[in-house]
Tab-separated table of C-alpha atoms (C1' of nucleotides) in Angstrom:
chain	number	residue	atom	x	y	z
A	184	MET	CA	-71.147	19.480	-15.565
A	185	LYS	CA	-73.689	20.882	-17.863
A	186	ILE	CA	-74.633	24.426	-18.193
A	187	GLY	CA	-77.907	25.549	-19.392
A	188	TYR	CA	-80.650	28.146	-19.527
A	189	ALA	CA	-84.417	28.377	-19.251
A	190	CYS	CA	-86.892	28.286	-22.082
A	191	ILE	CA	-86.328	31.297	-24.069
A	192	ASN	CA	-83.268	31.885	-26.488
A	193	LEU	CA	-82.843	35.418	-27.268
A	194	SER	CA	-80.923	34.939	-30.520
A	195	LEU	CA	-83.517	32.815	-32.376
A	196	ASP	CA	-86.594	34.624	-33.726
A	197	CYS	CA	-89.295	31.889	-32.411
A	198	ARG	CA	-90.665	30.886	-28.849
A	199	SER	CA	-91.626	27.509	-28.038
A	200	SER	CA	-93.662	28.896	-25.120
A	201	ARG	CA	-96.574	30.723	-27.246
A	202	THR	CA	-100.013	30.762	-26.029
A	203	PHE	CA	-103.155	32.101	-26.593
A	204	ARG	CA	-106.260	33.389	-24.416
A	205	LEU	CA	-108.371	30.699	-22.839
A	206	LYS	CA	-111.262	32.227	-24.517
A	207	SER	CA	-109.688	31.819	-27.976
A	208	TYR	CA	-109.225	27.982	-27.241
A	209	SER	CA	-109.841	25.866	-30.254
A	210	ALA	CA	-108.415	22.859	-31.988
A	211	GLU	CA	-106.837	24.954	-34.970
A	212	TYR	CA	-105.164	27.278	-31.959
A	213	MET	CA	-104.051	23.933	-30.434
A	214	GLU	CA	-102.607	22.437	-33.584
A	215	ARG	CA	-101.124	25.625	-34.871
A	216	THR	CA	-99.390	26.627	-31.260
A	217	VAL	CA	-98.474	23.330	-30.252
A	218	GLY	CA	-96.677	22.537	-33.672
A	219	GLY	CA	-94.905	26.006	-33.668
A	220	ASN	CA	-93.428	25.593	-30.117
A	221	LEU	CA	-92.127	22.017	-30.991
A	222	SER	CA	-90.586	23.181	-34.288
A	223	CYS	CA	-88.920	26.026	-32.170
A	224	LEU	CA	-87.838	23.901	-29.463
A	225	LEU	CA	-86.079	21.479	-31.914
A	226	GLU	CA	-84.474	24.939	-33.144
A	227	GLN	CA	-83.486	25.867	-29.628
A	228	LEU	CA	-81.984	22.598	-29.133
A	229	ARG	CA	-79.917	22.862	-32.331
A	230	PHE	CA	-79.050	26.069	-31.367
A	231	ASN	CA	-77.343	24.513	-28.274
A	232	LEU	CA	-75.538	21.556	-29.743
A	233	GLU	CA	-74.094	24.428	-32.172
A	234	HIS	CA	-72.614	26.267	-28.913
A	235	ASP	CA	-71.814	23.083	-26.759
A	236	ILE	CA	-74.907	23.748	-24.480
A	237	TYR	CA	-76.003	20.243	-23.416
A	238	TYR	CA	-78.820	21.385	-20.525
A	239	PHE	CA	-82.295	23.346	-21.162
A	240	ARG	CA	-85.448	23.957	-19.311
A	241	ILE	CA	-88.389	23.196	-21.264
A	242	SER	CA	-91.234	25.664	-21.292
A	243	SER	CA	-94.422	24.631	-19.284
A	244	ASP	CA	-96.453	26.104	-22.175
A	245	LEU	CA	-95.247	24.017	-24.815
A	246	VAL	CA	-98.434	22.714	-24.595
A	247	PRO	CA	-101.145	25.500	-23.561
A	248	PHE	CA	-103.992	24.183	-21.461
A	249	ALA	CA	-102.865	20.700	-21.742
A	250	SER	CA	-104.266	20.031	-18.206
A	251	HIS	CA	-107.184	22.314	-18.320
A	252	PRO	CA	-110.712	20.865	-18.380
A	253	VAL	CA	-111.032	22.741	-21.546
A	254	CYS	CA	-108.407	20.956	-23.450
A	255	ASP	CA	-110.099	17.922	-25.485
A	256	TYR	CA	-107.296	18.029	-28.182
A	257	PRO	CA	-105.254	14.867	-28.728
A	258	TRP	CA	-101.955	16.625	-28.781
A	259	GLN	CA	-100.332	13.537	-27.451
A	260	LYS	CA	-101.275	11.455	-30.699
A	261	ARG	CA	-101.128	14.448	-33.153
A	262	PHE	CA	-97.577	15.237	-32.155
A	263	LYS	CA	-96.034	11.933	-31.263
A	264	GLY	CA	-93.656	12.113	-34.067
A	265	GLU	CA	-92.275	15.512	-33.107
A	266	PHE	CA	-92.246	14.490	-29.561
A	267	ALA	CA	-90.033	11.346	-30.626
A	268	ALA	CA	-87.775	13.365	-33.014
A	269	ILE	CA	-87.032	15.810	-30.101
A	270	GLY	CA	-86.494	13.307	-27.642
A	271	GLY	CA	-84.434	11.239	-29.867
A	272	PHE	CA	-82.161	14.451	-30.899
A	273	ILE	CA	-81.611	15.043	-26.973
A	274	ALA	CA	-80.595	11.592	-26.337
A	275	GLU	CA	-78.114	11.223	-29.320
A	276	HIS	CA	-76.386	14.243	-28.078
A	277	ALA	CA	-76.387	13.492	-24.520
A	278	MET	CA	-78.017	16.330	-23.704
A	279	ARG	CA	-80.462	16.888	-20.424
A	280	VAL	CA	-83.872	18.668	-20.079
A	281	THR	CA	-85.797	19.601	-17.352
A	282	MET	CA	-89.038	21.398	-16.758
A	283	HIS	CA	-90.416	23.743	-14.135
A	284	PRO	CA	-94.078	24.105	-13.357
A	285	ASP	CA	-94.997	27.700	-11.787
A	286	GLN	CA	-96.021	28.294	-8.542
A	287	PHE	CA	-99.516	27.192	-9.092
A	288	ILE	CA	-98.528	24.005	-8.620
A	289	LEU	CA	-99.048	22.875	-5.309
A	290	ILE	CA	-98.781	19.197	-3.648
A	291	ASN	CA	-99.424	20.064	-0.234
A	292	ALA	CA	-102.821	22.580	-0.889
A	293	LEU	CA	-105.089	22.401	1.487
A	294	ASP	CA	-107.768	22.555	-1.025
A	295	GLU	CA	-108.649	19.499	-2.568
A	296	GLY	CA	-109.536	21.238	-5.848
A	297	ILE	CA	-105.833	22.971	-5.934
A	298	HIS	CA	-104.490	19.789	-5.227
A	299	ALA	CA	-106.212	18.036	-8.058
A	300	ARG	CA	-105.209	20.462	-10.509
A	301	SER	CA	-101.995	20.372	-9.504
A	302	VAL	CA	-101.416	16.586	-10.129
A	303	ALA	CA	-103.129	17.004	-13.720
A	304	GLU	CA	-100.516	19.799	-14.556
A	305	LEU	CA	-97.556	17.430	-13.272
A	306	VAL	CA	-99.102	14.687	-15.387
A	307	TYR	CA	-99.022	16.759	-18.303
A	308	HIS	CA	-95.101	17.468	-17.911
A	309	ALA	CA	-94.374	13.933	-17.441
A	310	GLN	CA	-96.186	12.931	-20.418
A	311	VAL	CA	-93.939	15.457	-22.343
A	312	LEU	CA	-90.778	13.937	-21.271
A	313	ASP	CA	-92.461	10.457	-21.728
A	314	LEU	CA	-93.308	11.473	-25.120
A	315	MET	CA	-90.007	12.256	-25.750
A	316	GLY	CA	-88.845	8.689	-24.434
A	317	LEU	CA	-86.285	10.362	-21.860
A	318	ASP	CA	-84.978	8.710	-18.886
A	319	ALA	CA	-85.694	9.636	-15.223
A	320	SER	CA	-82.546	11.977	-15.439
A	321	HIS	CA	-84.738	14.283	-17.069
A	322	LYS	CA	-86.894	16.232	-14.188
A	323	ILE	CA	-89.727	18.290	-13.207
A	324	GLN	CA	-88.969	20.426	-10.459
A	325	ILE	CA	-91.293	22.072	-7.987
A	326	HIS	CA	-91.601	23.855	-4.810
A	327	VAL	CA	-92.730	22.164	-1.703
A	328	GLY	CA	-95.775	24.547	-1.415
A	329	GLY	CA	-97.889	26.514	0.683
A	330	VAL	CA	-97.075	26.652	4.839
A	331	TYR	CA	-100.623	27.553	5.415
A	332	GLY	CA	-99.603	28.272	9.121
A	333	ASP	CA	-98.281	25.275	10.171
A	334	ARG	CA	-94.798	23.941	8.429
A	335	GLU	CA	-94.677	20.885	9.762
A	336	ALA	CA	-98.270	19.483	9.026
A	337	SER	CA	-97.569	20.825	5.266
A	338	ILE	CA	-94.289	18.967	4.903
A	339	SER	CA	-96.299	15.911	6.173
A	340	ARG	CA	-98.821	16.811	3.605
A	341	PHE	CA	-96.473	17.103	0.890
A	342	VAL	CA	-95.023	13.521	2.011
A	343	SER	CA	-97.997	11.649	2.061
A	344	ARG	CA	-99.232	13.176	-1.018
A	345	TYR	CA	-96.254	12.566	-2.976
A	346	ARG	CA	-96.692	8.791	-2.115
A	347	LYS	CA	-100.029	8.957	-3.855
A	348	LEU	CA	-98.836	10.319	-6.903
A	349	PRO	CA	-98.576	8.427	-10.326
A	350	ALA	CA	-95.502	6.603	-10.854
A	351	LYS	CA	-94.379	8.378	-14.128
A	352	VAL	CA	-94.691	11.886	-12.039
A	353	ARG	CA	-92.700	10.363	-9.014
A	354	LYS	CA	-89.869	8.991	-10.891
A	355	ARG	CA	-89.104	12.752	-11.970
A	356	LEU	CA	-89.955	15.010	-9.572
A	357	VAL	CA	-87.840	17.078	-7.442
A	358	VAL	CA	-87.874	19.656	-5.222
A	359	GLU	CA	-86.538	23.178	-5.024
A	360	ASN	CA	-85.659	25.271	-1.743
A	361	ASP	CA	-87.514	28.674	-2.074
A	362	GLU	CA	-86.829	32.243	-0.928
A	363	ARG	CA	-89.261	32.533	1.759
A	364	SER	CA	-91.403	29.342	2.934
A	365	TYR	CA	-89.144	26.327	2.211
A	366	CYS	CA	-85.376	26.479	2.924
A	367	LEU	CA	-82.616	23.791	2.025
A	368	ALA	CA	-83.352	22.070	5.330
A	369	ASP	CA	-86.831	21.705	5.074
A	370	CYS	CA	-86.223	20.547	1.472
A	371	LEU	CA	-84.139	17.635	2.922
A	372	GLU	CA	-86.615	16.605	5.447
A	373	VAL	CA	-89.050	16.316	2.773
A	374	SER	CA	-86.412	14.218	0.580
A	375	ALA	CA	-85.999	12.156	3.742
A	376	GLY	CA	-89.557	11.344	3.904
A	377	THR	CA	-90.122	10.884	0.017
A	378	GLY	CA	-86.993	9.912	-1.459
A	379	VAL	CA	-87.131	13.063	-3.887
A	380	PRO	CA	-84.103	14.652	-5.061
A	381	VAL	CA	-83.431	18.350	-4.184
A	382	VAL	CA	-82.331	20.801	-6.354
A	383	PHE	CA	-80.139	23.692	-4.427
A	384	ASP	CA	-80.831	27.172	-5.739
A	385	ASN	CA	-77.862	29.694	-4.724
A	386	LEU	CA	-80.063	32.836	-4.689
A	387	HIS	CA	-83.109	31.326	-2.926
A	388	HIS	CA	-80.565	30.023	-0.406
A	389	SER	CA	-78.818	33.500	0.085
A	390	ALA	CA	-82.466	34.765	1.087
A	391	ASN	CA	-83.550	31.815	2.869
A	392	ASN	CA	-81.066	29.440	5.098
A	393	ARG	CA	-80.146	28.009	8.224
A	394	GLY	CA	-76.508	29.386	8.237
A	395	GLU	CA	-75.019	26.556	5.769
A	396	LYS	CA	-72.191	27.396	3.672
A	397	VAL	CA	-72.511	27.102	-0.174
A	398	ARG	CA	-70.394	24.045	-0.183
A	399	GLU	CA	-71.774	22.308	2.641
A	400	ALA	CA	-75.454	23.068	0.981
A	401	LEU	CA	-74.514	21.958	-2.229
A	402	ALA	CA	-73.041	18.518	-0.756
A	403	ALA	CA	-75.955	17.670	1.475
A	404	ALA	CA	-78.357	18.269	-1.746
A	405	GLY	CA	-75.953	16.487	-3.750
A	406	THR	CA	-76.663	13.364	-1.246
A	407	THR	CA	-80.363	13.054	-2.347
A	408	TRP	CA	-79.503	12.097	-5.480
A	409	GLU	CA	-79.447	8.673	-6.759
A	410	GLU	CA	-77.745	7.022	-9.720
A	411	ARG	CA	-80.871	6.779	-11.915
A	412	ASP	CA	-81.652	10.562	-11.120
A	413	GLY	CA	-78.677	11.833	-13.085
A	414	LEU	CA	-75.973	14.620	-11.749
A	415	PRO	CA	-77.737	16.818	-9.152
A	416	MET	CA	-79.121	19.935	-10.438
A	417	VAL	CA	-78.217	23.242	-9.263
A	418	ASP	CA	-80.332	26.566	-10.224
A	419	TYR	CA	-78.030	29.309	-10.161
A	420	SER	CA	-78.769	33.363	-10.450
A	421	SER	CA	-76.925	36.544	-9.716
A	422	GLN	CA	-78.297	38.783	-7.436
A	423	LYS	CA	-79.403	42.238	-8.850
A	424	LYS	CA	-76.765	44.772	-7.246
A	425	GLY	CA	-78.773	47.407	-5.560
A	426	GLY	CA	-82.170	45.199	-5.898
A	427	LYS	CA	-84.058	43.620	-3.085
A	428	PRO	CA	-82.389	40.388	-1.798
A	429	GLY	CA	-83.650	37.589	-4.162
A	430	ALA	CA	-83.903	39.828	-6.850
A	431	HIS	CA	-82.307	38.218	-10.066
A	432	ALA	CA	-80.006	40.402	-11.982
A	433	TYR	CA	-80.272	40.704	-16.039
A	434	ALA	CA	-76.641	38.916	-16.624
A	435	LEU	CA	-74.572	36.387	-14.841
A	436	ASP	CA	-71.974	37.963	-12.569
A	437	THR	CA	-68.990	36.081	-13.644
A	438	ASP	CA	-66.664	36.837	-10.638
A	439	ASP	CA	-69.374	35.620	-8.639
A	440	PHE	CA	-69.849	32.066	-10.896
A	441	ARG	CA	-66.245	31.732	-10.684
A	442	ALA	CA	-66.363	31.936	-6.656
A	443	PHE	CA	-69.193	29.730	-6.487
A	444	LEU	CA	-67.327	27.066	-8.888
A	445	GLU	CA	-64.197	27.298	-6.794
A	446	ALA	CA	-66.608	27.074	-3.361
A	447	ALA	CA	-67.832	23.899	-5.202
A	448	ARG	CA	-64.532	22.188	-6.400
A	449	GLY	CA	-64.669	18.747	-6.466
A	450	LEU	CA	-68.481	18.535	-6.223
A	451	ASP	CA	-70.137	17.569	-9.842
A	452	PHE	CA	-73.733	18.737	-10.754
A	453	ASP	CA	-75.616	20.342	-13.881
A	454	VAL	CA	-76.143	24.290	-13.513
A	455	MET	CA	-79.152	25.771	-14.701
A	456	LEU	CA	-78.682	29.572	-15.187
A	457	GLU	CA	-82.011	31.651	-14.195
A	458	VAL	CA	-80.692	34.879	-15.758
A	459	LYS	CA	-82.668	37.267	-18.168
A	460	ASN	CA	-80.362	37.149	-20.720
A	461	LYS	CA	-80.511	33.660	-21.469
A	462	GLU	CA	-77.945	31.738	-23.739
A	463	HIS	CA	-75.719	34.913	-23.458
A	464	SER	CA	-75.032	34.245	-19.869
A	465	ALA	CA	-75.023	30.525	-20.177
A	466	LEU	CA	-72.285	31.132	-22.863
A	467	ALA	CA	-70.227	33.273	-20.551
A	468	ALA	CA	-70.586	30.896	-17.530
A	469	LEU	CA	-69.425	27.861	-20.095
A	470	ALA	CA	-66.495	29.938	-20.799
A	471	VAL	CA	-65.766	30.310	-17.122
A	472	ALA	CA	-66.160	26.501	-16.271
A	473	ALA	CA	-63.785	25.664	-19.102
A	474	GLU	CA	-61.252	28.054	-17.960
A	475	MET	CA	-61.369	26.234	-14.506
A	476	GLY	CA	-61.190	22.931	-16.203
A	477	LEU	CA	-64.711	21.878	-15.508
A	478	ALA	CA	-66.771	21.903	-18.397
B	152	DA	C1'	-100.282	49.199	-37.634
B	153	DG	C1'	-99.533	50.567	-32.883
B	154	DG	C1'	-100.805	50.861	-28.144
B	155	DT	C1'	-101.786	48.914	-24.008
B	156	DG	C1'	-105.056	46.418	-20.449
B	157	DT	C1'	-104.927	42.017	-19.422
B	158	DC	C1'	-103.926	36.967	-18.916
B	159	DA	C1'	-105.854	29.433	-15.875
B	160	DA	C1'	-104.343	28.587	-11.925
B	161	DG	C1'	-101.866	30.713	-5.374
B	162	DC	C1'	-99.251	31.842	-1.484
B	163	DG	C1'	-97.511	35.307	1.674
B	164	DT	C1'	-96.958	40.010	2.762
B	165	DC	C1'	-98.474	44.382	3.438
B	166	DC	C1'	-101.519	48.147	4.403
C	292	DG	C1'	-110.255	42.553	3.668
C	293	DG	C1'	-108.178	43.611	-0.665
C	294	DA	C1'	-103.863	44.990	-3.531
C	295	DC	C1'	-99.574	43.393	-4.853
C	296	DG	C1'	-95.013	40.811	-5.825
C	297	DC	C1'	-93.571	36.790	-7.770
C	298	DT	C1'	-91.360	37.445	-13.081
C	299	DT	C1'	-92.573	38.409	-18.091
C	300	DG	C1'	-93.735	38.289	-22.407
C	301	DA	C1'	-97.395	38.450	-25.434
C	302	DC	C1'	-102.193	37.957	-26.466
C	303	DA	C1'	-105.881	40.229	-28.324
C	304	DC	C1'	-108.556	43.885	-28.345
C	305	DC	C1'	-109.098	48.829	-29.462
C	306	DT	C1'	-108.217	53.073	-31.846
DNA sequence: AGGTGTCAAGCGTCC
DNA sequence: GGACGCTTGACACCT
């Protein structure tokens, strides 16, 4: 079991997700921003290694505007060496990285333009992981998408669109249950039609489910992962006390996390913490797992 | 230098 | 039909 955090390290004074305004787009901005983001990413990974953190989500902003029509900057060639070095570091230390394009990525969109832009964005994500030379266990996770008033038709559209995706995207794509539209059972249906592994998100599940207990849900999602996909991925976050259901807490609730791991005992997976205080919670979670003999 | 309005992209909910 | 939440930082313009 690996435990990790997403995109930002609060202990470092750099960010690997720096961007700029579209209006400011230029080769100079691209050069400087991507170069800075990549060097920070390596710094983050080094920090992680020093702290025994082997799981990390890479920001989608690593290369700003990479899939936007405005982008004519050959970032793939220019930073080939940097990508390879980062990928080498990840592989050398048996780390796992993932990426999570945001809510604008909808491969089941009714609008063909939205669909096309989504595919382009997924190709960009796949290029990043490919340039790093990483195998298919390093995933790109998205949600199923919009419902558009017809859930079954929208799931079918996801399945047919999935089959037309470039192979480099298909081999990395995984779907995650969300908090309002597509629950775990829906994701399992998508998986049955496509073979995509399902990422289980505990907080989304608590807001949107069909009554499955956590252990049962974890086990069901786990069966969608093949050998080449690596261990099942789980997104974990704590409910903000007194907040709306689904609201993320600032820090990991270690008692809840311990209970979660206890309920999951015997199942193996990697845990991505979606918590605002980032690496601090990852370290706390690692301590809990270590205490339980799990990591 | 400091303050602040706004930022590529969309869905679903609520008024 | 339009604003807002999602989830958040930080860009970039203005004073």
